[in-house]
Amino acid sequence: AGVRLRGLHARVGGAGRAWPLTPLREAANHEAANMSLWVVLSGLAVAAIGLLGLVLPRRLVEILARFRFLTGLPVTVGVRLGFGALFVAAAPACRLPECVRLIGFLELAGGLVLIALGAERLRRFVEWWLARTPSFVRCWCLAAVVFGIALAYAGAAPEPT
């Protein structure tokens, strides 16, 4: 009387031979690998932007100043919430799931804090950051490189056992 799932096997009518759900398992593994890949790519992107700021801090500031509209409240909040949701959802498929999940929740919280602070405070912070010295930008970007590499490592798929 129908199909009942038990573990990763299907039993028809509750009795009889169990067949492994290999296609379902493979699809789940493929989806998990895709999720962890996005976390790794996010970490590498953060590290690459940080590396640009380490080598050419004035160029990074020029780029950010030129694309200032990307630092507006709706875009910034959307990016924070989007990455937060991605990291929380992808965490089980990652090498360090607790770390990725924590970063995801911090991103989500950061998005909510930005909403509470408002657009004007965010704009003032961006203007303040853009006016910093190259040595300040390099220090900030060194932290971004370290964070990005750590995120890429944490987000990689776990080693097979």
PDB file of C-alpha atoms in Angstrom:
ATOM      1  CA  ALA A   1       0.000   0.000   0.000  1.00  0.00           C
ATOM      2  CA  GLY A   2       2.361   2.690  -1.232  1.00  0.00           C
ATOM      3  CA  VAL A   3       6.028   3.473  -0.913  1.00  0.00           C
ATOM      4  CA  ARG A   4       7.553   4.091   2.496  1.00  0.00           C
ATOM      5  CA  LEU A   5      11.051   5.503   2.912  1.00  0.00           C
ATOM      6  CA  ARG A   6      13.219   4.027   5.623  1.00  0.00           C
ATOM      7  CA  GLY A   7      16.747   5.393   5.855  1.00  0.00           C
ATOM      8  CA  LEU A   8      18.040   5.626   2.311  1.00  0.00           C
ATOM      9  CA  HIS A   9      16.061   2.608   1.068  1.00  0.00           C
ATOM     10  CA  ALA A  10      12.552   2.251  -0.265  1.00  0.00           C
ATOM     11  CA  ARG A  11      10.243  -0.546   0.802  1.00  0.00           C
ATOM     12  CA  VAL A  12       7.132  -1.152  -1.203  1.00  0.00           C
ATOM     13  CA  GLY A  13       4.139  -1.880   1.002  1.00  0.00           C
ATOM     14  CA  GLY A  14       6.348  -2.061   4.103  1.00  0.00           C
ATOM     15  CA  ALA A  15       7.734  -5.499   3.253  1.00  0.00           C
ATOM     16  CA  GLY A  16       9.936  -7.129   0.714  1.00  0.00           C
ATOM     17  CA  ARG A  17      13.374  -6.266  -0.605  1.00  0.00           C
ATOM     18  CA  ALA A  18      14.754  -2.778   0.033  1.00  0.00           C
ATOM     19  CA  TRP A  19      16.237  -0.959  -2.969  1.00  0.00           C
ATOM     20  CA  PRO A  20      18.892   1.677  -2.369  1.00  0.00           C
ATOM     21  CA  LEU A  21      17.857   5.172  -3.360  1.00  0.00           C
ATOM     22  CA  THR A  22      21.105   5.771  -5.217  1.00  0.00           C
ATOM     23  CA  PRO A  23      19.721   8.351  -7.685  1.00  0.00           C
ATOM     24  CA  LEU A  24      18.273  10.377  -4.799  1.00  0.00           C
ATOM     25  CA  ARG A  25      21.515  10.125  -2.841  1.00  0.00           C
ATOM     26  CA  GLU A  26      23.535  11.163  -5.893  1.00  0.00           C
ATOM     27  CA  ALA A  27      21.239  14.136  -6.527  1.00  0.00           C
ATOM     28  CA  ALA A  28      21.547  15.220  -2.888  1.00  0.00           C
ATOM     29  CA  ASN A  29      25.334  14.887  -3.018  1.00  0.00           C
ATOM     30  CA  HIS A  30      25.456  16.912  -6.256  1.00  0.00           C
ATOM     31  CA  GLU A  31      23.301  19.667  -4.739  1.00  0.00           C
ATOM     32  CA  ALA A  32      25.448  19.728  -1.594  1.00  0.00           C
ATOM     33  CA  ALA A  33      28.614  19.979  -3.692  1.00  0.00           C
ATOM     34  CA  ASN A  34      27.112  22.928  -5.582  1.00  0.00           C
ATOM     35  CA  MET A  35      26.238  24.696  -2.316  1.00  0.00           C
ATOM     36  CA  SER A  36      29.715  24.247  -0.866  1.00  0.00           C
ATOM     37  CA  LEU A  37      31.229  25.419  -4.165  1.00  0.00           C
ATOM     38  CA  TRP A  38      29.362  28.733  -3.822  1.00  0.00           C
ATOM     39  CA  VAL A  39      30.801  29.179  -0.326  1.00  0.00           C
ATOM     40  CA  VAL A  40      34.317  28.486  -1.634  1.00  0.00           C
ATOM     41  CA  LEU A  41      33.846  30.929  -4.528  1.00  0.00           C
ATOM     42  CA  SER A  42      32.554  33.578  -2.112  1.00  0.00           C
ATOM     43  CA  GLY A  43      35.642  33.151   0.040  1.00  0.00           C
ATOM     44  CA  LEU A  44      37.950  33.352  -2.963  1.00  0.00           C
ATOM     45  CA  ALA A  45      36.187  36.520  -4.171  1.00  0.00           C
ATOM     46  CA  VAL A  46      36.660  38.153  -0.754  1.00  0.00           C
ATOM     47  CA  ALA A  47      40.333  37.123  -0.783  1.00  0.00           C
ATOM     48  CA  ALA A  48      40.813  38.466  -4.322  1.00  0.00           C
ATOM     49  CA  ILE A  49      39.287  41.852  -3.446  1.00  0.00           C
ATOM     50  CA  GLY A  50      41.459  41.937  -0.338  1.00  0.00           C
ATOM     51  CA  LEU A  51      44.535  41.109  -2.407  1.00  0.00           C
ATOM     52  CA  LEU A  52      43.737  43.978  -4.773  1.00  0.00           C
ATOM     53  CA  GLY A  53      43.534  46.312  -1.780  1.00  0.00           C
ATOM     54  CA  LEU A  54      46.838  45.017  -0.399  1.00  0.00           C
ATOM     55  CA  VAL A  55      48.684  45.601  -3.660  1.00  0.00           C
ATOM     56  CA  LEU A  56      46.827  48.665  -4.978  1.00  0.00           C
ATOM     57  CA  PRO A  57      44.910  50.295  -2.113  1.00  0.00           C
ATOM     58  CA  ARG A  58      44.209  53.536  -3.980  1.00  0.00           C
ATOM     59  CA  ARG A  59      42.873  51.607  -6.965  1.00  0.00           C
ATOM     60  CA  LEU A  60      40.467  49.675  -4.729  1.00  0.00           C
ATOM     61  CA  VAL A  61      39.242  52.933  -3.193  1.00  0.00           C
ATOM     62  CA  GLU A  62      38.778  54.409  -6.693  1.00  0.00           C
ATOM     63  CA  ILE A  63      36.751  51.386  -7.796  1.00  0.00           C
ATOM     64  CA  LEU A  64      34.574  51.527  -4.666  1.00  0.00           C
ATOM     65  CA  ALA A  65      34.078  55.271  -5.094  1.00  0.00           C
ATOM     66  CA  ARG A  66      33.098  54.813  -8.751  1.00  0.00           C
ATOM     67  CA  PHE A  67      30.556  52.126  -7.884  1.00  0.00           C
ATOM     68  CA  ARG A  68      29.281  53.885  -4.774  1.00  0.00           C
ATOM     69  CA  PHE A  69      25.692  52.988  -5.701  1.00  0.00           C
ATOM     70  CA  LEU A  70      26.586  49.381  -4.803  1.00  0.00           C
ATOM     71  CA  THR A  71      27.107  50.490  -1.217  1.00  0.00           C
ATOM     72  CA  GLY A  72      23.554  51.797  -0.835  1.00  0.00           C
ATOM     73  CA  LEU A  73      21.323  50.320   1.822  1.00  0.00           C
ATOM     74  CA  PRO A  74      19.101  48.081  -0.363  1.00  0.00           C
ATOM     75  CA  VAL A  75      22.064  46.504  -2.183  1.00  0.00           C
ATOM     76  CA  THR A  76      24.163  46.097   0.963  1.00  0.00           C
ATOM     77  CA  VAL A  77      21.307  44.569   2.954  1.00  0.00           C
ATOM     78  CA  GLY A  78      20.375  42.288   0.059  1.00  0.00           C
ATOM     79  CA  VAL A  79      23.946  41.056  -0.296  1.00  0.00           C
ATOM     80  CA  ARG A  80      24.256  40.454   3.457  1.00  0.00           C
ATOM     81  CA  LEU A  81      20.962  38.574   3.690  1.00  0.00           C
ATOM     82  CA  GLY A  82      21.649  36.602   0.511  1.00  0.00           C
ATOM     83  CA  PHE A  83      25.103  35.463   1.590  1.00  0.00           C
ATOM     84  CA  GLY A  84      23.838  34.757   5.093  1.00  0.00           C
ATOM     85  CA  ALA A  85      21.092  32.508   3.753  1.00  0.00           C
ATOM     86  CA  LEU A  86      23.543  30.802   1.372  1.00  0.00           C
ATOM     87  CA  PHE A  87      26.031  30.070   4.150  1.00  0.00           C
ATOM     88  CA  VAL A  88      23.391  28.744   6.549  1.00  0.00           C
ATOM     89  CA  ALA A  89      21.879  26.520   3.840  1.00  0.00           C
ATOM     90  CA  ALA A  90      25.266  25.296   2.581  1.00  0.00           C
ATOM     91  CA  ALA A  91      26.795  24.656   6.009  1.00  0.00           C
ATOM     92  CA  PRO A  92      25.909  20.930   6.258  1.00  0.00           C
ATOM     93  CA  ALA A  93      27.800  20.239   3.008  1.00  0.00           C
ATOM     94  CA  CYS A  94      30.959  22.079   4.091  1.00  0.00           C
ATOM     95  CA  ARG A  95      34.209  20.957   5.683  1.00  0.00           C
ATOM     96  CA  LEU A  96      33.592  23.099   8.789  1.00  0.00           C
ATOM     97  CA  PRO A  97      29.788  23.331   8.959  1.00  0.00           C
ATOM     98  CA  GLU A  98      29.630  25.062  12.358  1.00  0.00           C
ATOM     99  CA  CYS A  99      31.989  27.792  11.172  1.00  0.00           C
ATOM    100  CA  VAL A 100      30.101  28.387   7.903  1.00  0.00           C
ATOM    101  CA  ARG A 101      26.765  28.364   9.750  1.00  0.00           C
ATOM    102  CA  LEU A 102      28.082  30.916  12.284  1.00  0.00           C
ATOM    103  CA  ILE A 103      29.308  33.194   9.490  1.00  0.00           C
ATOM    104  CA  GLY A 104      25.892  32.845   7.843  1.00  0.00           C
ATOM    105  CA  PHE A 105      24.062  33.859  11.013  1.00  0.00           C
ATOM    106  CA  LEU A 106      26.469  36.777  11.505  1.00  0.00           C
ATOM    107  CA  GLU A 107      25.766  37.913   7.934  1.00  0.00           C
ATOM    108  CA  LEU A 108      22.017  37.701   8.554  1.00  0.00           C
ATOM    109  CA  ALA A 109      22.394  39.652  11.799  1.00  0.00           C
ATOM    110  CA  GLY A 110      24.572  42.208  10.005  1.00  0.00           C
ATOM    111  CA  GLY A 111      21.849  42.743   7.429  1.00  0.00           C
ATOM    112  CA  LEU A 112      19.281  43.365  10.157  1.00  0.00           C
ATOM    113  CA  VAL A 113      21.638  45.743  11.982  1.00  0.00           C
ATOM    114  CA  LEU A 114      22.154  47.689   8.742  1.00  0.00           C
ATOM    115  CA  ILE A 115      18.392  48.079   8.395  1.00  0.00           C
ATOM    116  CA  ALA A 116      18.232  49.409  11.961  1.00  0.00           C
ATOM    117  CA  LEU A 117      21.126  51.836  11.385  1.00  0.00           C
ATOM    118  CA  GLY A 118      19.635  53.253   8.227  1.00  0.00           C
ATOM    119  CA  ALA A 119      20.894  54.555   4.903  1.00  0.00           C
ATOM    120  CA  GLU A 120      22.435  57.785   6.191  1.00  0.00           C
ATOM    121  CA  ARG A 121      24.721  56.092   8.712  1.00  0.00           C
ATOM    122  CA  LEU A 122      25.788  53.553   6.110  1.00  0.00           C
ATOM    123  CA  ARG A 123      26.570  56.370   3.660  1.00  0.00           C
ATOM    124  CA  ARG A 124      28.651  58.187   6.304  1.00  0.00           C
ATOM    125  CA  PHE A 125      30.580  55.003   7.092  1.00  0.00           C
ATOM    126  CA  VAL A 126      31.343  54.415   3.393  1.00  0.00           C
ATOM    127  CA  GLU A 127      32.528  58.025   2.999  1.00  0.00           C
ATOM    128  CA  TRP A 128      34.692  57.665   6.105  1.00  0.00           C
ATOM    129  CA  TRP A 129      36.208  54.402   4.825  1.00  0.00           C
ATOM    130  CA  LEU A 130      36.922  55.852   1.380  1.00  0.00           C
ATOM    131  CA  ALA A 131      38.837  58.736   3.005  1.00  0.00           C
ATOM    132  CA  ARG A 132      41.228  56.434   4.928  1.00  0.00           C
ATOM    133  CA  THR A 133      44.955  56.231   4.258  1.00  0.00           C
ATOM    134  CA  PRO A 134      46.458  53.503   2.062  1.00  0.00           C
ATOM    135  CA  SER A 135      48.021  51.833   5.119  1.00  0.00           C
ATOM    136  CA  PHE A 136      44.582  51.603   6.766  1.00  0.00           C
ATOM    137  CA  VAL A 137      43.123  50.112   3.563  1.00  0.00           C
ATOM    138  CA  ARG A 138      45.975  47.585   3.421  1.00  0.00           C
ATOM    139  CA  CYS A 139      45.334  46.456   7.011  1.00  0.00           C
ATOM    140  CA  TRP A 140      41.604  46.106   6.321  1.00  0.00           C
ATOM    141  CA  CYS A 141      42.356  44.175   3.134  1.00  0.00           C
ATOM    142  CA  LEU A 142      44.847  41.883   4.871  1.00  0.00           C
ATOM    143  CA  ALA A 143      42.015  40.891   7.193  1.00  0.00           C
ATOM    144  CA  ALA A 144      39.818  40.320   4.110  1.00  0.00           C
ATOM    145  CA  VAL A 145      42.438  38.052   2.515  1.00  0.00           C
ATOM    146  CA  VAL A 146      42.776  35.967   5.685  1.00  0.00           C
ATOM    147  CA  PHE A 147      38.997  35.795   6.144  1.00  0.00           C
ATOM    148  CA  GLY A 148      38.410  34.890   2.489  1.00  0.00           C
ATOM    149  CA  ILE A 149      40.960  32.071   2.541  1.00  0.00           C
ATOM    150  CA  ALA A 150      39.539  30.747   5.817  1.00  0.00           C
ATOM    151  CA  LEU A 151      36.004  30.881   4.383  1.00  0.00           C
ATOM    152  CA  ALA A 152      37.095  29.060   1.228  1.00  0.00           C
ATOM    153  CA  TYR A 153      38.755  26.345   3.337  1.00  0.00           C
ATOM    154  CA  ALA A 154      35.753  26.037   5.674  1.00  0.00           C
ATOM    155  CA  GLY A 155      33.346  25.941   2.743  1.00  0.00           C
ATOM    156  CA  ALA A 156      35.120  23.222   0.794  1.00  0.00           C
ATOM    157  CA  ALA A 157      33.452  19.844   0.689  1.00  0.00           C
ATOM    158  CA  PRO A 158      34.682  17.555   3.470  1.00  0.00           C
ATOM    159  CA  GLU A 159      37.339  14.986   2.702  1.00  0.00           C
ATOM    160  CA  PRO A 160      35.810  11.577   1.899  1.00  0.00           C
ATOM    161  CA  THR A 161      36.110   9.120   4.761  1.00  0.00           C
TER     162      THR A 161
END
